[in-house]
Amino acid sequence: MLALPWFGNEATALSPVALVITLLLVATAVLAFVLTWLLQAQVRRNRQLAQRLQSERELQQATLDALPFPVLLHGLDGQTVAGNRLGRALPERDDDAAALIRDASFAEQKDKVLQGATLRQDINVPMANGETHAAHLWIRALRDEQEQAHGYASTLLDVTEFRDAEQAARQTEQRLGDMARRMPVVVMAMRIDRQDVAHVSFVTGDARALFSIDAAELRDSDGVLRIDALRERIHPDDWPALLPLLSPATHQADQRTLDFRAFGQSGLRWIHATFATRPMSDGDLGVMGYFIDTTEQNLRNEALRIARDVAERASKAKADFLAAMSHEIRTPMNGVIGMLELLGRTPVNGEQRELLRAVEDSAGSLLQILNDILDFSKLEAGDLRLDATPFDTRQWLDGAVGTMAVAARAKGLDLRLFVDATAAGQLRGDSQRLRQIVINLLNNAIKFTDRGSVGAMLTVLGDNGTQQHLSLSVTDTGIGIAHDKQDTLFKPFAQAEAWTSRRYGGTGLGLAICQQLVQLMDGSIELRSEEGAGTTVTVQLRLPVAGRTTDAPASLHGRHAIVRLASPTLATSLEQHLRAAGLSVERCEPATPLREGMAASLLFIDADDRDSAGQIHAHVVVVSNESPAPDREAIWLNAQPLTWRSVIATSLRALELEAPDHWRDPLATRSTPALRGRVLVVEDHAVSQRLIARQLALLGLASEVVDNGHDALEMLADGDYALLLTDCNMPHMSGYELARAWREREAAAGSTQRLPILAMTANAMSSETARAKEAGMDDVLSKPLQLATLGRKLGEWLGELATPTAEPPPPEELQALLAQETRRDLDDLRQHAAREDLPAARQSLHRLMGILPLVGDEALIHEGERLHEALHGPAAADALSGTAGFVERLAQRLANPDRPGAIS
């Protein structure tokens, strides 16, 4: 029985079913409570796990984002599913990893990647700023704990800086290697292991010059130093001292030096070696050192020692030395002058006559300079005697000043000459000693003048009928001399400042000899100078008159000349020459208008005066320091210097008068046999082949022509040629490669005869010349080859000067051949440019550049040079677009050969 209060006070009897249901309800409630509690606990646990997972994911993402390179995650299909910040920032078009995974070619490598291999690939990535960076791409499979792959991870590493640094390092190493190979030095680094074996890790330099062996031959295939190969090239007496430097017995860090002798390419050489050692962390010994050729330095030191010993000897030893010098120096110099005289009796052209005259004057001047030492000794001893003979006043001064013209032009100085019209035609004196004085003074003036002018002036101070009192002044605009230093200048071996000797050279004997020579002639010498304002040295002499009449062509006497020059100095010098030649002279300033009705035999004007010539009736002579302008038909007179002989010769030429027999240059009538020997010509352009073959025939030379280097190499091996004339840039084998190959054959054969190799190039820049010399060529000729230039160059290498034996080919024939052969090159260049075939376009343009100067159009030549440079530059692909216009303009120029500047 169970009493329940809500049912009243009556007790109600519960059935078993009701009791069971009641218990079930209670149990269900308890179970629901428990389940609810457990569910809430699981939810809390799941939330904590989710938060932990989110934190781990955020940490993983932060870790990926912290990486300084892009990282992407891909599904098995290659689709990008995740990545770090840099990876997500990549544009879709730059997702090279996804594209690679989806590419069919990836199928071949897919299995290896899924099994754990890493796929590496170099790619170029375009950046937002338009640049392209080099990068490394890595792809690996994403695998779970069961080693099942469910995707890929890709990493992109920008290696532009590394590549640039690597390239810079290689370039630096290459430059250092090139520098070392061009100097008489060998640099090497070694590592000596614990078994005392020397391993060469680095070696470069011109080992052949020092040891007659290539640098690579100093180590074997394993990198071990070849002691035996080096020992064979070291003087036996010096090897025991050198060996410890190469194989040091101690591992202490120190530096060792040694001077020893070695058998180099040009014979026995003195070598200085410096080696430093340092212990390595692994117990080995590092050795770094170099060898340098000190032969010249040793020779100089030996010469200084000998000179010191000679200087300390007694007066008898000095006399013996001077006698030996007289024999050893004067004899070969006289031989040189004699051979020049014999050469002058052979036929030479006008340009060669001028060069030969300059060489003769220079050789005579050099002999005089070498004789200064002996002259000073004779002057000190009182043994020098003057040899007074009649001499032509003006031609004597012409020769002295002309000798120094080359030196003045080399420094860009104006060289002026003034000779008083009243100076006698012939004077009596020692012309050689007078010449020596002028040359010494001019040499000093040019030496100490860096800008401005140097001038020689001969004026007449007085005339008593039998003698003329002359003033010979040499003036410059050079550095000048301080007043307190001027008194020492006429002392032997003295110069104003010690630094002038170091900078400008010289023995200090010149002025001392001049002073003593002038004193022997009963004259005086005076020096006036202002520091920074130049110097004037004046010599006053009284010389007997040997003849009053000036040696000038009679056909010039009585003619009238008008001198219309802007430079008063130049106008005055020219006036004095003309008056001495018997002409009447009228000076007229360029700013002053010419009078109506004026007439003269000769009108002398400046190069920029293009109006005066048409205003009066006269033969026009342009006086200028520059070369003749191609568009001026007037006769040109070179004013650097304005010599007597040039004024007379130019006047005769302008008046179309024939010079008297004794005024004609004897060199003009001399003859010489033509050049001898066969010449092999290598040229790939038909026009140039024909032109060179004809030029060689005109010079009397037999020649054979081939169009490539391979055939030339075979012909050189089979034939006996006196000279090789080759184009530089040709297909298959260039002229540089041909020269190197032949020099190697000469060296391998031990030949004592070196074949002269002359390069022909349309690009005669200094870099091209240096490249030709490096390849083993001896000289460089600029295209188009001029007959005179070609003859002169061949004469230099074949031993004689060449003159043409016939007329050159007619311009019409050459023009037709040029147009015919060039048409194919133009078509090829068009096609190569259209196909954007850059190497072929470069080759076709090079062929055209070889004959482009023959066209005679300066604008086209410059355009071709610019295009040639652009096709070899960084923007070569863009430059191809400009090829078509150049081709059309050149084609039109060839179709109209009568335009100004055509071939002639």
PDB file of N, CA and C in Angstrom, residues 428-504:
ATOM      1  N   ARG A 428     127.298  82.263 -94.970  1.00  0.00           N
ATOM      2  CA  ARG A 428     128.431  81.364 -94.757  1.00  0.00           C
ATOM      3  C   ARG A 428     128.539  81.063 -93.271  1.00  0.00           C
ATOM      4  N   GLY A 429     128.580  79.795 -92.957  1.00  0.00           N
ATOM      5  CA  GLY A 429     128.714  79.377 -91.575  1.00  0.00           C
ATOM      6  C   GLY A 429     128.621  77.870 -91.478  1.00  0.00           C
ATOM      7  N   ASP A 430     128.677  77.357 -90.261  1.00  0.00           N
ATOM      8  CA  ASP A 430     128.546  75.918 -90.046  1.00  0.00           C
ATOM      9  C   ASP A 430     127.045  75.605 -89.935  1.00  0.00           C
ATOM     10  N   SER A 431     126.441  75.239 -91.073  1.00  0.00           N
ATOM     11  CA  SER A 431     124.989  75.038 -91.093  1.00  0.00           C
ATOM     12  C   SER A 431     124.553  73.887 -90.187  1.00  0.00           C
ATOM     13  N   GLN A 432     125.407  72.873 -90.053  1.00  0.00           N
ATOM     14  CA  GLN A 432     125.039  71.749 -89.193  1.00  0.00           C
ATOM     15  C   GLN A 432     124.984  72.168 -87.726  1.00  0.00           C
ATOM     16  N   ARG A 433     125.949  72.988 -87.305  1.00  0.00           N
ATOM     17  CA  ARG A 433     125.935  73.462 -85.921  1.00  0.00           C
ATOM     18  C   ARG A 433     124.800  74.462 -85.699  1.00  0.00           C
ATOM     19  N   LEU A 434     124.526  75.293 -86.712  1.00  0.00           N
ATOM     20  CA  LEU A 434     123.390  76.200 -86.604  1.00  0.00           C
ATOM     21  C   LEU A 434     122.077  75.412 -86.529  1.00  0.00           C
ATOM     22  N   ARG A 435     121.981  74.372 -87.329  1.00  0.00           N
ATOM     23  CA  ARG A 435     120.796  73.504 -87.286  1.00  0.00           C
ATOM     24  C   ARG A 435     120.663  72.855 -85.914  1.00  0.00           C
ATOM     25  N   GLN A 436     121.779  72.440 -85.357  1.00  0.00           N
ATOM     26  CA  GLN A 436     121.770  71.821 -84.034  1.00  0.00           C
ATOM     27  C   GLN A 436     121.240  72.797 -82.988  1.00  0.00           C
ATOM     28  N   ILE A 437     121.631  74.069 -83.110  1.00  0.00           N
ATOM     29  CA  ILE A 437     121.147  75.080 -82.163  1.00  0.00           C
ATOM     30  C   ILE A 437     119.633  75.240 -82.287  1.00  0.00           C
ATOM     31  N   VAL A 438     119.130  75.366 -83.526  1.00  0.00           N
ATOM     32  CA  VAL A 438     117.695  75.567 -83.734  1.00  0.00           C
ATOM     33  C   VAL A 438     116.906  74.368 -83.222  1.00  0.00           C
ATOM     34  N   ILE A 439     117.367  73.164 -83.539  1.00  0.00           N
ATOM     35  CA  ILE A 439     116.639  71.963 -83.122  1.00  0.00           C
ATOM     36  C   ILE A 439     116.624  71.834 -81.604  1.00  0.00           C
ATOM     37  N   ASN A 440     117.750  72.135 -80.964  1.00  0.00           N
ATOM     38  CA  ASN A 440     117.784  72.070 -79.500  1.00  0.00           C
ATOM     39  C   ASN A 440     116.809  73.059 -78.880  1.00  0.00           C
ATOM     40  N   LEU A 441     116.784  74.285 -79.405  1.00  0.00           N
ATOM     41  CA  LEU A 441     115.882  75.298 -78.855  1.00  0.00           C
ATOM     42  C   LEU A 441     114.424  74.942 -79.116  1.00  0.00           C
ATOM     43  N   LEU A 442     114.111  74.482 -80.328  1.00  0.00           N
ATOM     44  CA  LEU A 442     112.733  74.080 -80.631  1.00  0.00           C
ATOM     45  C   LEU A 442     112.317  72.865 -79.812  1.00  0.00           C
ATOM     46  N   ASN A 443     113.218  71.939 -79.639  1.00  0.00           N
ATOM     47  CA  ASN A 443     112.901  70.746 -78.850  1.00  0.00           C
ATOM     48  C   ASN A 443     112.551  71.123 -77.417  1.00  0.00           C
ATOM     49  N   ASN A 444     113.331  72.031 -76.831  1.00  0.00           N
ATOM     50  CA  ASN A 444     113.011  72.493 -75.473  1.00  0.00           C
ATOM     51  C   ASN A 444     111.673  73.212 -75.444  1.00  0.00           C
ATOM     52  N   ALA A 445     111.419  74.062 -76.441  1.00  0.00           N
ATOM     53  CA  ALA A 445     110.175  74.823 -76.466  1.00  0.00           C
ATOM     54  C   ALA A 445     108.974  73.894 -76.555  1.00  0.00           C
ATOM     55  N   ILE A 446     109.030  72.902 -77.442  1.00  0.00           N
ATOM     56  CA  ILE A 446     107.914  71.957 -77.590  1.00  0.00           C
ATOM     57  C   ILE A 446     107.764  71.103 -76.339  1.00  0.00           C
ATOM     58  N   LYS A 447     108.875  70.707 -75.772  1.00  0.00           N
ATOM     59  CA  LYS A 447     108.837  69.838 -74.599  1.00  0.00           C
ATOM     60  C   LYS A 447     108.119  70.500 -73.429  1.00  0.00           C
ATOM     61  N   PHE A 448     108.370  71.811 -73.222  1.00  0.00           N
ATOM     62  CA  PHE A 448     107.818  72.490 -72.058  1.00  0.00           C
ATOM     63  C   PHE A 448     106.564  73.307 -72.381  1.00  0.00           C
ATOM     64  N   THR A 449     105.925  73.016 -73.530  1.00  0.00           N
ATOM     65  CA  THR A 449     104.700  73.715 -73.905  1.00  0.00           C
ATOM     66  C   THR A 449     103.591  72.690 -74.108  1.00  0.00           C
ATOM     67  N   ASP A 450     102.512  72.852 -73.384  1.00  0.00           N
ATOM     68  CA  ASP A 450     101.392  71.925 -73.492  1.00  0.00           C
ATOM     69  C   ASP A 450     100.264  72.474 -74.353  1.00  0.00           C
ATOM     70  N   ARG A 451     100.180  73.779 -74.520  1.00  0.00           N
ATOM     71  CA  ARG A 451      99.139  74.372 -75.372  1.00  0.00           C
ATOM     72  C   ARG A 451      99.648  75.701 -75.910  1.00  0.00           C
ATOM     73  N   GLY A 452      99.078  76.096 -77.038  1.00  0.00           N
ATOM     74  CA  GLY A 452      99.476  77.372 -77.614  1.00  0.00           C
ATOM     75  C   GLY A 452     100.337  77.181 -78.842  1.00  0.00           C
ATOM     76  N   SER A 453     101.482  77.832 -78.875  1.00  0.00           N
ATOM     77  CA  SER A 453     102.296  77.836 -80.087  1.00  0.00           C
ATOM     78  C   SER A 453     103.773  77.852 -79.753  1.00  0.00           C
ATOM     79  N   VAL A 454     104.560  77.466 -80.759  1.00  0.00           N
ATOM     80  CA  VAL A 454     106.017  77.547 -80.733  1.00  0.00           C
ATOM     81  C   VAL A 454     106.438  78.159 -82.059  1.00  0.00           C
ATOM     82  N   GLY A 455     107.349  79.116 -82.012  1.00  0.00           N
ATOM     83  CA  GLY A 455     107.734  79.788 -83.249  1.00  0.00           C
ATOM     84  C   GLY A 455     109.223  80.028 -83.344  1.00  0.00           C
ATOM     85  N   ALA A 456     109.712  80.013 -84.578  1.00  0.00           N
ATOM     86  CA  ALA A 456     111.106  80.360 -84.871  1.00  0.00           C
ATOM     87  C   ALA A 456     111.094  81.591 -85.772  1.00  0.00           C
ATOM     88  N   MET A 457     111.907  82.601 -85.440  1.00  0.00           N
ATOM     89  CA  MET A 457     111.915  83.864 -86.184  1.00  0.00           C
ATOM     90  C   MET A 457     113.352  84.265 -86.485  1.00  0.00           C
ATOM     91  N   LEU A 458     113.625  84.518 -87.769  1.00  0.00           N
ATOM     92  CA  LEU A 458     114.937  84.996 -88.204  1.00  0.00           C
ATOM     93  C   LEU A 458     114.760  86.409 -88.748  1.00  0.00           C
ATOM     94  N   THR A 459     115.369  87.377 -88.093  1.00  0.00           N
ATOM     95  CA  THR A 459     115.269  88.780 -88.517  1.00  0.00           C
ATOM     96  C   THR A 459     116.665  89.355 -88.718  1.00  0.00           C
ATOM     97  N   VAL A 460     116.739  90.375 -89.547  1.00  0.00           N
ATOM     98  CA  VAL A 460     118.009  91.049 -89.847  1.00  0.00           C
ATOM     99  C   VAL A 460     118.074  92.318 -89.007  1.00  0.00           C
ATOM    100  N   LEU A 461     119.087  92.400 -88.128  1.00  0.00           N
ATOM    101  CA  LEU A 461     119.272  93.581 -87.281  1.00  0.00           C
ATOM    102  C   LEU A 461     120.181  94.617 -87.938  1.00  0.00           C
ATOM    103  N   GLY A 462     121.024  94.166 -88.826  1.00  0.00           N
ATOM    104  CA  GLY A 462     121.944  95.086 -89.490  1.00  0.00           C
ATOM    105  C   GLY A 462     122.636  94.414 -90.651  1.00  0.00           C
ATOM    106  N   ASP A 463     123.143  95.240 -91.593  1.00  0.00           N
ATOM    107  CA  ASP A 463     123.792  94.714 -92.788  1.00  0.00           C
ATOM    108  C   ASP A 463     124.859  95.725 -93.227  1.00  0.00           C
ATOM    109  N   ASN A 464     126.133  95.299 -93.212  1.00  0.00           N
ATOM    110  CA  ASN A 464     127.212  96.186 -93.619  1.00  0.00           C
ATOM    111  C   ASN A 464     127.714  95.908 -95.032  1.00  0.00           C
ATOM    112  N   GLY A 465     126.981  95.077 -95.759  1.00  0.00           N
ATOM    113  CA  GLY A 465     127.350  94.754 -97.129  1.00  0.00           C
ATOM    114  C   GLY A 465     128.035  93.415 -97.256  1.00  0.00           C
ATOM    115  N   THR A 466     128.871  93.079 -96.297  1.00  0.00           N
ATOM    116  CA  THR A 466     129.565  91.785 -96.328  1.00  0.00           C
ATOM    117  C   THR A 466     129.063  90.827 -95.245  1.00  0.00           C
ATOM    118  N   GLN A 467     128.470  91.402 -94.226  1.00  0.00           N
ATOM    119  CA  GLN A 467     127.946  90.608 -93.111  1.00  0.00           C
ATOM    120  C   GLN A 467     126.526  91.051 -92.785  1.00  0.00           C
ATOM    121  N   GLN A 468     125.779  90.109 -92.278  1.00  0.00           N
ATOM    122  CA  GLN A 468     124.456  90.435 -91.746  1.00  0.00           C
ATOM    123  C   GLN A 468     124.427  90.106 -90.254  1.00  0.00           C
ATOM    124  N   HIS A 469     123.887  91.083 -89.512  1.00  0.00           N
ATOM    125  CA  HIS A 469     123.683  90.877 -88.080  1.00  0.00           C
ATOM    126  C   HIS A 469     122.289  90.266 -87.897  1.00  0.00           C
ATOM    127  N   LEU A 470     122.243  88.995 -87.500  1.00  0.00           N
ATOM    128  CA  LEU A 470     120.999  88.235 -87.468  1.00  0.00           C
ATOM    129  C   LEU A 470     120.546  87.968 -86.038  1.00  0.00           C
ATOM    130  N   SER A 471     119.232  87.937 -85.877  1.00  0.00           N
ATOM    131  CA  SER A 471     118.623  87.536 -84.610  1.00  0.00           C
ATOM    132  C   SER A 471     117.754  86.317 -84.875  1.00  0.00           C
ATOM    133  N   LEU A 472     118.091  85.215 -84.225  1.00  0.00           N
ATOM    134  CA  LEU A 472     117.322  83.971 -84.347  1.00  0.00           C
ATOM    135  C   LEU A 472     116.637  83.714 -83.005  1.00  0.00           C
ATOM    136  N   SER A 473     115.304  83.845 -82.996  1.00  0.00           N
ATOM    137  CA  SER A 473     114.545  83.705 -81.749  1.00  0.00           C
ATOM    138  C   SER A 473     113.634  82.488 -81.822  1.00  0.00           C
ATOM    139  N   VAL A 474     113.560  81.776 -80.722  1.00  0.00           N
ATOM    140  CA  VAL A 474     112.615  80.666 -80.565  1.00  0.00           C
ATOM    141  C   VAL A 474     111.728  81.003 -79.370  1.00  0.00           C
ATOM    142  N   THR A 475     110.416  81.103 -79.644  1.00  0.00           N
ATOM    143  CA  THR A 475     109.453  81.554 -78.632  1.00  0.00           C
ATOM    144  C   THR A 475     108.403  80.479 -78.403  1.00  0.00           C
ATOM    145  N   ASP A 476     107.988  80.344 -77.146  1.00  0.00           N
ATOM    146  CA  ASP A 476     106.915  79.392 -76.834  1.00  0.00           C
ATOM    147  C   ASP A 476     105.960  80.004 -75.831  1.00  0.00           C
ATOM    148  N   THR A 477     104.810  79.349 -75.666  1.00  0.00           N
ATOM    149  CA  THR A 477     103.806  79.767 -74.676  1.00  0.00           C
ATOM    150  C   THR A 477     103.720  78.732 -73.562  1.00  0.00           C
ATOM    151  N   GLY A 478     104.875  78.178 -73.191  1.00  0.00           N
ATOM    152  CA  GLY A 478     104.917  77.079 -72.245  1.00  0.00           C
ATOM    153  C   GLY A 478     104.901  77.497 -70.785  1.00  0.00           C
ATOM    154  N   ILE A 479     105.486  76.647 -69.942  1.00  0.00           N
ATOM    155  CA  ILE A 479     105.381  76.815 -68.488  1.00  0.00           C
ATOM    156  C   ILE A 479     106.209  77.970 -67.962  1.00  0.00           C
ATOM    157  N   GLY A 480     107.209  78.411 -68.738  1.00  0.00           N
ATOM    158  CA  GLY A 480     108.039  79.513 -68.280  1.00  0.00           C
ATOM    159  C   GLY A 480     109.002  79.075 -67.191  1.00  0.00           C
ATOM    160  N   ILE A 481     109.884  80.011 -66.832  1.00  0.00           N
ATOM    161  CA  ILE A 481     110.926  79.696 -65.855  1.00  0.00           C
ATOM    162  C   ILE A 481     111.003  80.842 -64.861  1.00  0.00           C
ATOM    163  N   ALA A 482     111.079  80.501 -63.595  1.00  0.00           N
ATOM    164  CA  ALA A 482     111.208  81.524 -62.557  1.00  0.00           C
ATOM    165  C   ALA A 482     112.526  82.276 -62.726  1.00  0.00           C
ATOM    166  N   HIS A 483     112.539  83.562 -62.348  1.00  0.00           N
ATOM    167  CA  HIS A 483     113.731  84.394 -62.548  1.00  0.00           C
ATOM    168  C   HIS A 483     114.941  83.862 -61.797  1.00  0.00           C
ATOM    169  N   ASP A 484     114.713  83.334 -60.597  1.00  0.00           N
ATOM    170  CA  ASP A 484     115.860  82.869 -59.801  1.00  0.00           C
ATOM    171  C   ASP A 484     116.427  81.551 -60.303  1.00  0.00           C
ATOM    172  N   LYS A 485     115.779  80.927 -61.297  1.00  0.00           N
ATOM    173  CA  LYS A 485     116.277  79.665 -61.835  1.00  0.00           C
ATOM    174  C   LYS A 485     116.935  79.834 -63.203  1.00  0.00           C
ATOM    175  N   GLN A 486     116.827  81.016 -63.798  1.00  0.00           N
ATOM    176  CA  GLN A 486     117.255  81.174 -65.184  1.00  0.00           C
ATOM    177  C   GLN A 486     118.769  81.133 -65.339  1.00  0.00           C
ATOM    178  N   ASP A 487     119.509  81.552 -64.331  1.00  0.00           N
ATOM    179  CA  ASP A 487     120.968  81.583 -64.447  1.00  0.00           C
ATOM    180  C   ASP A 487     121.583  80.194 -64.526  1.00  0.00           C
ATOM    181  N   THR A 488     120.873  79.187 -64.020  1.00  0.00           N
ATOM    182  CA  THR A 488     121.443  77.830 -63.988  1.00  0.00           C
ATOM    183  C   THR A 488     121.188  77.047 -65.267  1.00  0.00           C
ATOM    184  N   LEU A 489     120.344  77.591 -66.176  1.00  0.00           N
ATOM    185  CA  LEU A 489     119.916  76.800 -67.324  1.00  0.00           C
ATOM    186  C   LEU A 489     121.032  76.514 -68.307  1.00  0.00           C
ATOM    187  N   PHE A 490     122.037  77.375 -68.368  1.00  0.00           N
ATOM    188  CA  PHE A 490     123.111  77.168 -69.338  1.00  0.00           C
ATOM    189  C   PHE A 490     124.268  76.349 -68.753  1.00  0.00           C
ATOM    190  N   LYS A 491     124.054  75.840 -67.527  1.00  0.00           N
ATOM    191  CA  LYS A 491     125.051  74.948 -66.950  1.00  0.00           C
ATOM    192  C   LYS A 491     124.776  73.522 -67.399  1.00  0.00           C
ATOM    193  N   PRO A 492     125.803  72.725 -67.658  1.00  0.00           N
ATOM    194  CA  PRO A 492     125.579  71.346 -68.129  1.00  0.00           C
ATOM    195  C   PRO A 492     124.872  70.504 -67.071  1.00  0.00           C
ATOM    196  N   PHE A 493     123.993  69.644 -67.553  1.00  0.00           N
ATOM    197  CA  PHE A 493     123.236  68.701 -66.733  1.00  0.00           C
ATOM    198  C   PHE A 493     122.352  69.404 -65.699  1.00  0.00           C
ATOM    199  N   ALA A 494     121.985  70.658 -65.984  1.00  0.00           N
ATOM    200  CA  ALA A 494     121.150  71.408 -65.042  1.00  0.00           C
ATOM    201  C   ALA A 494     119.822  71.741 -65.705  1.00  0.00           C
ATOM    202  N   GLN A 495     118.748  71.667 -64.886  1.00  0.00           N
ATOM    203  CA  GLN A 495     117.435  72.100 -65.322  1.00  0.00           C
ATOM    204  C   GLN A 495     116.847  72.977 -64.243  1.00  0.00           C
ATOM    205  N   ALA A 496     115.829  73.757 -64.640  1.00  0.00           N
ATOM    206  CA  ALA A 496     115.291  74.752 -63.706  1.00  0.00           C
ATOM    207  C   ALA A 496     114.800  74.112 -62.418  1.00  0.00           C
ATOM    208  N   GLU A 497     114.089  72.998 -62.535  1.00  0.00           N
ATOM    209  CA  GLU A 497     113.538  72.301 -61.373  1.00  0.00           C
ATOM    210  C   GLU A 497     113.789  70.816 -61.545  1.00  0.00           C
ATOM    211  N   ALA A 498     113.926  70.104 -60.440  1.00  0.00           N
ATOM    212  CA  ALA A 498     114.150  68.654 -60.530  1.00  0.00           C
ATOM    213  C   ALA A 498     112.944  67.955 -61.145  1.00  0.00           C
ATOM    214  N   TRP A 499     111.734  68.467 -60.878  1.00  0.00           N
ATOM    215  CA  TRP A 499     110.532  67.799 -61.376  1.00  0.00           C
ATOM    216  C   TRP A 499     110.419  67.900 -62.887  1.00  0.00           C
ATOM    217  N   THR A 500     111.017  68.935 -63.492  1.00  0.00           N
ATOM    218  CA  THR A 500     110.932  69.040 -64.949  1.00  0.00           C
ATOM    219  C   THR A 500     111.670  67.895 -65.615  1.00  0.00           C
ATOM    220  N   SER A 501     112.760  67.451 -65.014  1.00  0.00           N
ATOM    221  CA  SER A 501     113.482  66.314 -65.584  1.00  0.00           C
ATOM    222  C   SER A 501     112.666  65.052 -65.501  1.00  0.00           C
ATOM    223  N   ARG A 502     111.978  64.873 -64.376  1.00  0.00           N
ATOM    224  CA  ARG A 502     111.158  63.675 -64.232  1.00  0.00           C
ATOM    225  C   ARG A 502     109.973  63.696 -65.176  1.00  0.00           C
ATOM    226  N   ARG A 503     109.359  64.863 -65.364  1.00  0.00           N
ATOM    227  CA  ARG A 503     108.153  64.943 -66.195  1.00  0.00           C
ATOM    228  C   ARG A 503     108.479  65.015 -67.674  1.00  0.00           C
ATOM    229  N   TYR A 504     109.468  65.843 -68.028  1.00  0.00           N
ATOM    230  CA  TYR A 504     109.727  66.100 -69.430  1.00  0.00           C
ATOM    231  C   TYR A 504     110.968  65.397 -69.956  1.00  0.00           C
TER     232      TYR A 504
END
